[in-house]
Each structure stands twice: as structure tokens, then as C-alpha cells.
CSV table of C-alpha atoms and ligand atoms in Angstrom, one decimal:
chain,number,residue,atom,x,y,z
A,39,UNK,CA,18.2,14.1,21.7
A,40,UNK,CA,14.6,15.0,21.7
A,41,UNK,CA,15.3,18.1,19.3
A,42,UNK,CA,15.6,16.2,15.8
A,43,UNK,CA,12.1,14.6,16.5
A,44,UNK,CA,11.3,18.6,17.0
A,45,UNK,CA,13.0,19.8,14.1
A,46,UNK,CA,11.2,17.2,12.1
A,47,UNK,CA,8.2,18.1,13.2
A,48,UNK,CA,8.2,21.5,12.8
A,49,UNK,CA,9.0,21.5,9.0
A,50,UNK,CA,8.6,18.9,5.8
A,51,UNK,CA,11.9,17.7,4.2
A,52,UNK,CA,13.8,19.2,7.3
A,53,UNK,CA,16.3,16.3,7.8
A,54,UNK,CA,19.6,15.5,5.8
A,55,UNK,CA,20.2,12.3,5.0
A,56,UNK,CA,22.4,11.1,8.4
A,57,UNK,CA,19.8,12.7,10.4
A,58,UNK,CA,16.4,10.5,9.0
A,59,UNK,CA,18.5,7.7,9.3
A,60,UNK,CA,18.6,8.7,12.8
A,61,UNK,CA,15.3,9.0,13.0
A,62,UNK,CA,14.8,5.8,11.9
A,63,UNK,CA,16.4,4.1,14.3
A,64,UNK,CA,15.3,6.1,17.0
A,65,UNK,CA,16.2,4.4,20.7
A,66,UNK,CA,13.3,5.2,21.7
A,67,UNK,CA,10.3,4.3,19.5
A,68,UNK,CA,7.3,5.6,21.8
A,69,UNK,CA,9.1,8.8,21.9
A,70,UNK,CA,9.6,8.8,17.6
A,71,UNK,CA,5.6,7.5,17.1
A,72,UNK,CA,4.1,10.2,19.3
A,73,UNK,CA,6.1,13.0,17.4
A,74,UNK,CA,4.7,11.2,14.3
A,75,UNK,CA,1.4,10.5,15.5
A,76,UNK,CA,1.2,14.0,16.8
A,77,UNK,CA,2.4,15.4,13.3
A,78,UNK,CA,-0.4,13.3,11.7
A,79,UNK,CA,-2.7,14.8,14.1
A,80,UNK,CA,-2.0,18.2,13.4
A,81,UNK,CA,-1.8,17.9,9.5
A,82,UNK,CA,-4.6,15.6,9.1
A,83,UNK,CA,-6.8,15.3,12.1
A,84,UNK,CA,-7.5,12.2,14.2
A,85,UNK,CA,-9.2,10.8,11.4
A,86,UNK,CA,-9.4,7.5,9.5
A,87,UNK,CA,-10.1,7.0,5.6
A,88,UNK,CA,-11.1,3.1,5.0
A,89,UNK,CA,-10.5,2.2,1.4
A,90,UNK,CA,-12.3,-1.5,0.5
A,91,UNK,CA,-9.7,-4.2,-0.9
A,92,UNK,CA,-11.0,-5.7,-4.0
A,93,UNK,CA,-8.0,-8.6,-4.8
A,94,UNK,CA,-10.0,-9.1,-7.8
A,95,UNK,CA,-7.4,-11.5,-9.8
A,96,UNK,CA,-3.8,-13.5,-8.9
A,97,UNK,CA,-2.9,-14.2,-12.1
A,98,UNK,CA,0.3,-12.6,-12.8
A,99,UNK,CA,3.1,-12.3,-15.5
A,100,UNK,CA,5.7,-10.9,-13.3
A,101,UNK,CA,8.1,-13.1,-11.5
A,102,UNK,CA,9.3,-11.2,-8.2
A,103,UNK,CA,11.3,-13.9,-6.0
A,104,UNK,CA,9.4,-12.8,-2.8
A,105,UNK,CA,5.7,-12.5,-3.8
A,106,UNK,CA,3.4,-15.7,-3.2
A,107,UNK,CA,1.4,-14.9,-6.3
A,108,UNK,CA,4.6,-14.6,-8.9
A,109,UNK,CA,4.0,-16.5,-11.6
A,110,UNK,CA,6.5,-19.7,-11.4
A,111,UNK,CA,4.5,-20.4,-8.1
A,112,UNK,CA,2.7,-23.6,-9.7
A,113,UNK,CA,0.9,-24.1,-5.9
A,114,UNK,CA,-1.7,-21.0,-6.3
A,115,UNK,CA,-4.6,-21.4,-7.4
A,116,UNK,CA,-5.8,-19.0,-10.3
A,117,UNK,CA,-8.8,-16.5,-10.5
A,118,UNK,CA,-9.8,-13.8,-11.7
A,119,UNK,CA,-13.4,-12.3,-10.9
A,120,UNK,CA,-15.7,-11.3,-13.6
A,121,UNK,CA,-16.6,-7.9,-13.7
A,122,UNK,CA,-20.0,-8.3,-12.3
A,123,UNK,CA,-18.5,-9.7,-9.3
A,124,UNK,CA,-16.2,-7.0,-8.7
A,125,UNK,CA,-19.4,-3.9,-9.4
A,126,UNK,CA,-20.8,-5.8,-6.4
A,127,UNK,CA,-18.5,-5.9,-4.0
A,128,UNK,CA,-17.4,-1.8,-4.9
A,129,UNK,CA,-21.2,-1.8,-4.7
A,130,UNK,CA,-21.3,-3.3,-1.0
A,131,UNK,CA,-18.1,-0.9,0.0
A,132,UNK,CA,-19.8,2.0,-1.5
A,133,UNK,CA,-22.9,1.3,0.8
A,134,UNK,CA,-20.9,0.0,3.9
A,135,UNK,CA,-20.1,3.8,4.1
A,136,UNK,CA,-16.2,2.9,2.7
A,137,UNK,CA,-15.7,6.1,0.1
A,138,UNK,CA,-13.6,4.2,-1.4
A,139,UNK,CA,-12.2,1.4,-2.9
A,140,UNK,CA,-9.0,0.0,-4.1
A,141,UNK,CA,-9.1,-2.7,-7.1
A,142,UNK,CA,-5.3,-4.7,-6.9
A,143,UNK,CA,-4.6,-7.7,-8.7
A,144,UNK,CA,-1.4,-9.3,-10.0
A,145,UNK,CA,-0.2,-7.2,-13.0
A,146,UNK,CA,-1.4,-8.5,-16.2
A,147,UNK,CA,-0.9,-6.5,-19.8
A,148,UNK,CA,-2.6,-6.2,-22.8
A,149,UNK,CA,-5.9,-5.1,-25.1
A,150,UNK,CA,-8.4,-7.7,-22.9
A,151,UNK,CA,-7.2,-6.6,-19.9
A,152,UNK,CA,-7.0,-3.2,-20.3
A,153,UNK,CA,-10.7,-2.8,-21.8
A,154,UNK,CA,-11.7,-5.2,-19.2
A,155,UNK,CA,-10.8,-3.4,-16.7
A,156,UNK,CA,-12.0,0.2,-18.1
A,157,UNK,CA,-15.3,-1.3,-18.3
A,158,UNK,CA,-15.6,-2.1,-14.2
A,159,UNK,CA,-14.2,1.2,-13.9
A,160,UNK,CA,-16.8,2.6,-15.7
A,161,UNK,CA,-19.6,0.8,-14.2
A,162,UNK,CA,-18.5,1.6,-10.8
A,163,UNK,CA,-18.1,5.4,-11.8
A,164,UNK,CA,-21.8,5.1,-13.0
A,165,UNK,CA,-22.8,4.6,-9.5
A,166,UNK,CA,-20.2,5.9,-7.4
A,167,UNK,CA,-20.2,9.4,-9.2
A,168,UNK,CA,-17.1,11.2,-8.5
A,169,UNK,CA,-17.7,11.3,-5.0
A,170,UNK,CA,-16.7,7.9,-4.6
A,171,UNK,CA,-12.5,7.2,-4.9
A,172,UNK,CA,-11.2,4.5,-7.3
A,173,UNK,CA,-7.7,3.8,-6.4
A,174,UNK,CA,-6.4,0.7,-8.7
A,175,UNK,CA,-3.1,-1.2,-8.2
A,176,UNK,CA,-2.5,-3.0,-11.5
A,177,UNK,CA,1.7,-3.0,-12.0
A,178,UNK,CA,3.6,-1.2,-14.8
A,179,UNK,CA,1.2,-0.4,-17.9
A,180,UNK,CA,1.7,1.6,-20.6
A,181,UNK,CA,0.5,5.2,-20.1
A,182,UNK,CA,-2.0,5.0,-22.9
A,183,UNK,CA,-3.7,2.4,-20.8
A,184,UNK,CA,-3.1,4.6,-17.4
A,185,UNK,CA,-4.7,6.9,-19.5
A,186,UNK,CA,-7.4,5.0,-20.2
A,187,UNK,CA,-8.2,4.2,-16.7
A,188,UNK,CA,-8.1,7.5,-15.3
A,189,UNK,CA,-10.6,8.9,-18.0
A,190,UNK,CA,-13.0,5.5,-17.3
A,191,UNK,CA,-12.7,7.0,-13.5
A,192,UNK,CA,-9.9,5.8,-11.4
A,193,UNK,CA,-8.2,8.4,-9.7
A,194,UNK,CA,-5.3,7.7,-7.4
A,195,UNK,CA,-3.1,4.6,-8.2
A,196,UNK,CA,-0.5,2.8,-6.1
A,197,UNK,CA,2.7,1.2,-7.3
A,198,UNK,CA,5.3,0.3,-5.0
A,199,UNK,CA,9.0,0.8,-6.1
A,200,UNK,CA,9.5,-1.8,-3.6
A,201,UNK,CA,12.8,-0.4,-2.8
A,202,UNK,CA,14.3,2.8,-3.9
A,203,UNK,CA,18.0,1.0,-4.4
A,204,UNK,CA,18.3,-0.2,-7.8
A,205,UNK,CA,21.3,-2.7,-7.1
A,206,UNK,CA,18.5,-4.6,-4.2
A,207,UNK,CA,15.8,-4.3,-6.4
A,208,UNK,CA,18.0,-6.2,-8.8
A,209,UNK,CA,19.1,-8.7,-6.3
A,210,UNK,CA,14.7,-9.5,-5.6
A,211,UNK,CA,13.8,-9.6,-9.1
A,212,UNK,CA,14.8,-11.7,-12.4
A,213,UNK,CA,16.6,-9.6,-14.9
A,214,UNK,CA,14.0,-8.2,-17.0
A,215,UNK,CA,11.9,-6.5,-14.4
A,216,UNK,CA,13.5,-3.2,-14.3
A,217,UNK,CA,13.4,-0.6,-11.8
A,218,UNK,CA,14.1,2.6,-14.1
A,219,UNK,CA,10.7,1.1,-15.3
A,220,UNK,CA,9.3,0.8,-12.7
A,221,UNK,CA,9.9,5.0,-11.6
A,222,UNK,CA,9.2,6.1,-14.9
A,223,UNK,CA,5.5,4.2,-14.5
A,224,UNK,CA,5.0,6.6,-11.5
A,225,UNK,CA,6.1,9.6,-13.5
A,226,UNK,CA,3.8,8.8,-16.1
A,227,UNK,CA,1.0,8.0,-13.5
A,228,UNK,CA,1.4,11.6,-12.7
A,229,UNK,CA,1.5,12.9,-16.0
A,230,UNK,CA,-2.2,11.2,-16.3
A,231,UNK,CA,-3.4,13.0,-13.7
A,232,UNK,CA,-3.4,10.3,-11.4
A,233,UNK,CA,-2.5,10.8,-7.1
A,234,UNK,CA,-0.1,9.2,-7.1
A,235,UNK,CA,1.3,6.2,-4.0
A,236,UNK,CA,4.2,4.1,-3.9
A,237,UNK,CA,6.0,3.1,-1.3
A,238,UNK,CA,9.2,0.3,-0.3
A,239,UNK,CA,8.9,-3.7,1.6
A,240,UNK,CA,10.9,-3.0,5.1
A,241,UNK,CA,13.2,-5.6,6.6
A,242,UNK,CA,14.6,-7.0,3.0
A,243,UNK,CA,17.6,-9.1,2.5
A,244,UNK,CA,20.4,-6.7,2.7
A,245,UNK,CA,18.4,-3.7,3.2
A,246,UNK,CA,20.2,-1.2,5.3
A,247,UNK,CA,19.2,2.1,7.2
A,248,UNK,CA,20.3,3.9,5.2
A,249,UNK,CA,18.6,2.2,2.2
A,250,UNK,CA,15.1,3.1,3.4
A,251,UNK,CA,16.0,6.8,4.6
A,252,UNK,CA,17.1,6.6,1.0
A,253,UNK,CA,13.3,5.5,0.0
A,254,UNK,CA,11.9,8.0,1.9
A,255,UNK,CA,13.6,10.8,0.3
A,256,UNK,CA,12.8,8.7,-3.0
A,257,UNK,CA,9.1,9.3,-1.5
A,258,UNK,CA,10.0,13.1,-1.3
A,259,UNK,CA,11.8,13.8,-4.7
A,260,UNK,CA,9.3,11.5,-6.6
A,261,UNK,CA,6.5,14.0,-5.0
A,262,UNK,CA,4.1,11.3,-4.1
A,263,UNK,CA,0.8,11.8,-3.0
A,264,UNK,CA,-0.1,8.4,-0.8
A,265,UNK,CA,2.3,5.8,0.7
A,266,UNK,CA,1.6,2.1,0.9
A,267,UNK,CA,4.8,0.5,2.5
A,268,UNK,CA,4.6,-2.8,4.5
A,269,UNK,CA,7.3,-5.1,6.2
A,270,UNK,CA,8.7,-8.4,4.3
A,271,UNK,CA,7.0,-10.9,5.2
A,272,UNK,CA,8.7,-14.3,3.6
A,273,UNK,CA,5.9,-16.5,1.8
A,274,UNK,CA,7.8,-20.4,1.5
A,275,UNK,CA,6.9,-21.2,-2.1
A,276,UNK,CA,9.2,-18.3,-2.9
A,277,UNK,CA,12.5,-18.3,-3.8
A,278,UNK,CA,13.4,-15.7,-1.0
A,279,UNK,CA,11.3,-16.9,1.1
A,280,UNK,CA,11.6,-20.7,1.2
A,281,UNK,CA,14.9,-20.8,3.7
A,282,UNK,CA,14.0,-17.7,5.1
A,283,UNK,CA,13.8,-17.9,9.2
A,284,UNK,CA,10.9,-16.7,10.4
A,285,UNK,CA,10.6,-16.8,14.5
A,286,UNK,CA,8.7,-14.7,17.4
A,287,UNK,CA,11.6,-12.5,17.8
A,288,UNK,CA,12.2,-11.6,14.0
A,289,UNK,CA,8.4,-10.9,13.4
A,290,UNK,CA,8.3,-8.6,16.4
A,291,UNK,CA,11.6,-6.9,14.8
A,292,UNK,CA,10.2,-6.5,11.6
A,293,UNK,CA,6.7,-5.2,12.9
A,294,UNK,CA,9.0,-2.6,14.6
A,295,UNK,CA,10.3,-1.9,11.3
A,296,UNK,CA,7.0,-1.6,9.7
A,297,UNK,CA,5.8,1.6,12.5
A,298,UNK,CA,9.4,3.1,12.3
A,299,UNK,CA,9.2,3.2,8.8
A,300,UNK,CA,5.6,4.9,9.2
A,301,UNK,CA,6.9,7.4,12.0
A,302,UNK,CA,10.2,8.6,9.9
A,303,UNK,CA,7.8,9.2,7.1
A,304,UNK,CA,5.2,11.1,8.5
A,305,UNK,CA,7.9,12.7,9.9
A,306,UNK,CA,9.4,13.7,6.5
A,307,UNK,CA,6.5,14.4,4.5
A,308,UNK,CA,3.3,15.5,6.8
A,309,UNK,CA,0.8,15.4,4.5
A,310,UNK,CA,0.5,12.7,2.7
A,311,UNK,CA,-1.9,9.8,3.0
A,312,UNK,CA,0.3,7.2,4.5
A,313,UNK,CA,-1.7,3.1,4.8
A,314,UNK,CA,-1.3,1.3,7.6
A,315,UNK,CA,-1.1,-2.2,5.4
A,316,UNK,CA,-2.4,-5.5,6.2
A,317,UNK,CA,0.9,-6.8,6.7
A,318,UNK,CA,1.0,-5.0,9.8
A,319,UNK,CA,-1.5,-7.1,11.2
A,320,UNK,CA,-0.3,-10.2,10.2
A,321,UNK,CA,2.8,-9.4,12.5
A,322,UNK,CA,0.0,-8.6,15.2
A,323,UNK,CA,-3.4,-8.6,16.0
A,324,UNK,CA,-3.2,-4.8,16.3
A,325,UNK,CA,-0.5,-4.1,14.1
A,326,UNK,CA,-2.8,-1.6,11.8
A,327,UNK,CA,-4.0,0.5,14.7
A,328,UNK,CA,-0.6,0.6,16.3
A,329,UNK,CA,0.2,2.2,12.5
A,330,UNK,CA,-1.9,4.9,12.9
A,331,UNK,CA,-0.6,5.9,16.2
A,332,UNK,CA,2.6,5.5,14.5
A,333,UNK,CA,1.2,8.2,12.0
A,334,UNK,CA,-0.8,5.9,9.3
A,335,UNK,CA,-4.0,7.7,8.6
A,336,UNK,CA,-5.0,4.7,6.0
A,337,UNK,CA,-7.0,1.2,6.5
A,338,UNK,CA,-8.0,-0.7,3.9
A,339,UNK,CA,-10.5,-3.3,4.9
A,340,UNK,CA,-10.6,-6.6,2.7
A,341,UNK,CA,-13.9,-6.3,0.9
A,342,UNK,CA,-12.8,-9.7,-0.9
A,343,UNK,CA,-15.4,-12.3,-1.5
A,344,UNK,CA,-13.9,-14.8,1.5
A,345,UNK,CA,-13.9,-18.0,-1.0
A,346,UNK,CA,-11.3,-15.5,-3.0
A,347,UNK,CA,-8.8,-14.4,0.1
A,348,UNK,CA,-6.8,-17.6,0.5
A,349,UNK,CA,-5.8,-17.6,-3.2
A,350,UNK,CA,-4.5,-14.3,-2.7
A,351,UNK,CA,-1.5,-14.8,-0.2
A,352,UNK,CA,1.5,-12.7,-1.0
A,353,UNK,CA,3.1,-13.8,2.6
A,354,UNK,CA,2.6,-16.2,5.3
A,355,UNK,CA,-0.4,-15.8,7.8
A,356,UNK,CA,-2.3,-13.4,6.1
A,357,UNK,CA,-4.6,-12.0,8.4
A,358,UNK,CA,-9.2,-12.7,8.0
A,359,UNK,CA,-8.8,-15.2,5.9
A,360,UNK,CA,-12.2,-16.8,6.8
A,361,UNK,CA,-14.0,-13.6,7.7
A,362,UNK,CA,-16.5,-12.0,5.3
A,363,UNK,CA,-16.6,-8.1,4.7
A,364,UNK,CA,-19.2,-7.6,7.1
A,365,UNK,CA,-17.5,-8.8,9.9
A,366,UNK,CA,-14.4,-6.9,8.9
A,367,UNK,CA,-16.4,-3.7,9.0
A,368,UNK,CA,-17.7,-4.3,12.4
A,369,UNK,CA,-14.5,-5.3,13.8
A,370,UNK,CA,-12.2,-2.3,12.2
A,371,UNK,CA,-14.6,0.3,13.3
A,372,UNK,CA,-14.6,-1.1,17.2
A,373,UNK,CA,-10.5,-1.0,16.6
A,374,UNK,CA,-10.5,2.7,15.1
A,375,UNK,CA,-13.0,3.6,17.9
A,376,UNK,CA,-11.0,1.8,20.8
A,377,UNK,CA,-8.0,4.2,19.7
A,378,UNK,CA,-9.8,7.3,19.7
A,379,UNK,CA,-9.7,7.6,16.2
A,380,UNK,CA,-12.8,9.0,13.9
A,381,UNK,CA,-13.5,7.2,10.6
A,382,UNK,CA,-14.3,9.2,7.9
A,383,UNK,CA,-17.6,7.6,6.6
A,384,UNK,CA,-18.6,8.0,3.0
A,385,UNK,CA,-15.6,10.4,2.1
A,386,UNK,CA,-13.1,9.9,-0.2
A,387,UNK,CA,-10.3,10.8,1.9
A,388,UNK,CA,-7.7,12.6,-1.0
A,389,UNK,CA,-4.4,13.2,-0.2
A,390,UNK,CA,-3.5,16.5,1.6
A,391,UNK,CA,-0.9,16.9,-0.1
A,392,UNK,CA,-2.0,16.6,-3.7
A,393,UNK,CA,-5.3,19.1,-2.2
A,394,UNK,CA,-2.6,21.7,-2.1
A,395,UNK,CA,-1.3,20.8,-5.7
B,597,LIG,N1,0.5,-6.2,-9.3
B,597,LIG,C1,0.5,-5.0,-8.6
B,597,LIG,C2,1.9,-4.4,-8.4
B,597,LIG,O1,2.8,-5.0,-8.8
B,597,LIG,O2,1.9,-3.3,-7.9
B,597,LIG,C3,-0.2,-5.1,-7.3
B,597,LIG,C4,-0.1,-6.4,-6.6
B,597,LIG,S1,1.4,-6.7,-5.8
B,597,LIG,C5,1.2,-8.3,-5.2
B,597,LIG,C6,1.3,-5.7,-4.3
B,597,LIG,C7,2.4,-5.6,-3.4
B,597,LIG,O3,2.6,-6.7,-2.6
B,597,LIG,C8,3.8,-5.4,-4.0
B,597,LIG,O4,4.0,-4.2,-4.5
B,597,LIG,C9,4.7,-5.9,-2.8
B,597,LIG,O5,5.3,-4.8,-2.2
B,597,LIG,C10,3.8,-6.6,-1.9
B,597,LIG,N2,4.3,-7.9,-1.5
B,597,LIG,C11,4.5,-9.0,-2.3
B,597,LIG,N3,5.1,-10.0,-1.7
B,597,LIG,C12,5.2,-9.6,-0.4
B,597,LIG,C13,5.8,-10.2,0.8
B,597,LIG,N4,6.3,-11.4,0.8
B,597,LIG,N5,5.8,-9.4,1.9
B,597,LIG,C14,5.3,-8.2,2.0
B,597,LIG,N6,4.7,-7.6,0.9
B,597,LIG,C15,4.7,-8.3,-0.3
């Protein structure tokens, strides 16, 4: 039994199709995250990159029926930070030692936002230099304006396929979000010189095993540089999620589903940077260090202004709601420590994989 977890291991891309799926469901999930967490060790070390969460805006034009901040949810309050407010808190990341940051918001198109958003770029490149990583999450864009961003200094940028099967992607979203869209965005990310991350939800209506060995040799084919994948979590003002159960047993299954997803594709890939997300914690207290043992070798502390963080709930019971970023700091680095892992202070933390590019 033990020798796919071996043959995995000793080799990227190693598996066929039946066998990941395997992998996946794994009987024995201590077994399948200490081949991971072992394969993480080797390829990247025991090590830790924090990025700091900026959720710098909820305003959104897309519609997704499982996302808390889609834009027929008339409940959510909407912000958006001005740019000075978002130079701080990169500013406060920056000197908390993060080496990163990562600006999300809901995805919003046109000439304001664009040149908005070159312009914080550009002030936080000013003083952040290029030793300082800009990851930005920002939806589908033209490339001109993925263009734009990477000149004005961001340099890695993460958009999830959400799931690599075009008939369930169709089946979560209203017709005119498309999913061939969606992939081309991340081919075009690439052709701007971007890392690039994408990554799936786990435990979706209708999703099968085979469906997400299917995203991770999506992950694979597409050649992606970072991974940011996260259970489903249902959010009630949603149309998926307003009749959705939701008990003990289903959030320890899908938490489960969250680390075996993180384990099959450490397992696959080796090199890339793989996030632990926050929706792993808001399964479980510990849900983001149990990532890394599962072979996550990303945290990305909310760095959020905390009057901001409720506005900005794309599921139920998102974790540090009332916390500042101080206390976050504090509290992720007695976590990281308590595990045994080192945090890389004041590094960027690139991809392996796109070093070897
Ligand atoms: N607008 C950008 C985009 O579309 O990539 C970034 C913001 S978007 C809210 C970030 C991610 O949140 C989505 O890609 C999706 O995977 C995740 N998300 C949304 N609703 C979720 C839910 N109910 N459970 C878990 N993850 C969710």
C-alpha cells in the first residue's frame, strides 16, 4: 500500500490519474500527510513564508452563487480603502518582518480601478524595493492591465479556477462568468511575467474524487507556480449556501478534505508554494498549522484594519474577526514555532518552482 505514497514521493507528476485519486482518498491520512509533509521538507525546508492579507475592497461585479461578497448579496456592507490606507498597512507588514504582502479584493474592472490600483502598487514598490513581494488577487482583467500591474511592481498573482471541471464551474456560477476565461486569465498572467497561483474550493456540490485529482493535474498542465486552495465553506446569504447543512461532523469532513487536498498536491508537484488558507482555520483552531504538516509551506496573516474584516466574509465563521494585526503576528509565530517550523522573516519567499524557470 505504502509504495504509491513512495512512488509519489520520489518523483513530480509520477502518478496516473486512478492512482492520485488514490492518493487522495488515502485510508490513512497520517500516513498520506507525513509523505507530504516530508516531501515539503525535503524540497523546501521546514520553513514558513507569511504573506500579509490586505482585503482592501468587497465591492464586486461578479456574481458567484457561493461567495458572501457576490454582488446580489444586498446584506454586505461596501468599502473600499483609499490608497493611503492600504501603503500603511503594506507599510506595517513590511516592518512586522512579513516580506510580503498580498492585496485581494472583490474583482472590479475598468480605467479607475486599474490606475488606482497601479498607483498603491507603485507606492509600495517605492518603499518595499524589489525585495519586498506584491502578490495581488484582483479576478479576471484584461492583460493590458495585468501588464500594467506587474510593471508598477506586483509580481506573483493568484486566481483560483475554483474548479478545474467546466460543467461544475457552470453549475456555481451565472452564465456569463466563464471558465475558458477564467484559464486563459492565468495564461496571460504568465505571459506578463507574473508567478503565477491558482488553485480549486474542496468539498463542492457534486464535486467528485476524481474531479479534484483532475484539478491537480489542471495545477500541473497549467504549470503554476503557487497554490491557494481551501475547502467550501457555505456562507447563508448565498444561493448555495442558504439550505446548505452545515454540522460538527461535515466541518470535520471537509477540514479533512482541505489537508488531503494539500498532501495529494505536494505530493504531485514538490515545489511549489502551496497556502495553508484561512479557511482552514475557520474549520479549526489549528487548521493552518495542521496544513503545513500536511505540506502547506504558506500563511497569510490578515493585516486588515479589524473595523474592515467583518465586511469581508466570503463564508461563515471566519476566523480573528476582532483581532488586530499585532496580535495576529504574535499568535501565528507562537503556532509556527509550537510545530517546529522556522518563519522566514523579511524574505520574499518565491516559488521553487518558478526559481528553476
Ligand atoms: N476577486 C478575486 C478573485 O475572484 O479571484 C479575489 C477575491 S475572491 C472572494 C477569493 C476566493 O475566495 C475565491 O477565488 C474563492 O475560491 C474563495 N471563496 C469564495 N467564497 C467561498 C466560500 N464560500 N468558501 C470558501 N472559499 C470561498
Amino acid at each position: 500500500m505504502t509504495s504509491l505514497l513512495d512512488k509519489a514521493a520520489g518523483a513530480p507528476r509520477a502518478l496516473t490519474h486512478r492512482e492520485l485519486a488514490e492518493v487522495l482518498t488515502w485510508p490513512d491520512t497520517e500516513a498520506l500527510y507525513a509523505a507530504a509533509y516530508a516531501v515539503k521538507c525535503r524540497e523546501i525546508g521546514r520553513r514558513v513564508s507569511f504573506r500579509g492579507l490586505i482585503e482592501f475592497g468587497n465591492a464586486c461585479c461578479k456574481d458567484c452563487y457561493y461567495c458572501g461578497i457576490r454582488k446580489s448579496n444586498g446584506k454586505v456592507r461596501r468599502y473600499r480603502m483609499d490608497a493611503d490606507e492600504i501603503v500603511r498597512e503594506a507599510e506595517w507588514a513590511h516592518k512586522a518582518g512579513y516580506g510580503s504582502v498580498v492585496l485581494q479584493s472583490g474583482e472590479l474592472t475598468g480605467e479607475a480601478n486599474a490606475s488606482f490600483v497601479e498607483d498603491v502598487l507603485k507606492r509600495i514598490h517605492g518603499f518595499g524595493g524589489d525585495e519586498f513581494g506584491v502578490t495581488i488577487s484582483l479576478g479576471e482583467q484584461p492583460e493590458e492591465t495585468y501588464r500594467r500591474w506587474r510593471e508598477a511592481g506586483a509580481h506573483r498573482y493568484l486566481l483560483r479556477i475554483e474548479t478545474s471541471n467546466p460543467q461544475l464551474y457552470a453549475k456555481l456560477h451565472p452564465a456569463d462568468h466563464s471558465w475558458e476565461r477564467r484559464r486563459d486569465c492565468l495564461r496571460a498572467l504568465r505571459r506578463c511575467g507574473y508567478q503565477v497561483g491558482s488553485g480549486v474550493m474542496s468539498g463542492l456540490p457534486g464535486q467528485t474524487a476524481d474531479d479534484l485529482a483532475s484539478d491537480i493535474e489542471f495545477f500541473a498542465s497549467e504549470d503554476l507556480d503557487m497554490i491557494g486552495m481551501g475547502p467550501y465553506i457555505p456562507h447563508a446569504d448565498t444561493p448555495l449556501g442558504k439550505d446548505a447543512p452545515w454540522t460538527p461532523e461535515l466541518r470535520r469532513e471537509r477540514l479533512e478534505l482541505g489537508l488531503r487536498m494539500i498532501a495529494a498536491t505536494r505530493l504531485y508537484l514538490h515545489d511549489v508554494n502551496i497556502a495553508a488558507a484561512t479557511a482552514l482555520q475557520a474549520l479549526a483552531d489549528d487548521g493552518r498549522e495542521r496544513g503545513l504538516l500536511a505540506g502547506a509551506n504558506v500563511i497569510m496573516p490578515n493585516v486588515t484594519e479589524t473595523r474592515y474584516r467583518s465586511d469581508y466574509q466570503l463564508y461563515a465563521g471566519k476566523p480573528c474577526l476582532n483581532e488586530n494585526s499585532g496580535l495576529c503576528r504574535g499568535c501565528l509565530e507562537r503556532r509556527v514555532g509550537a510545530i517546529g517550523e522556522t518563519i522566514l522573516w523579511n524574505r520574499r519567499g518565491d516559488s521553487p518552482h518558478w526559481g528553476k524557470r
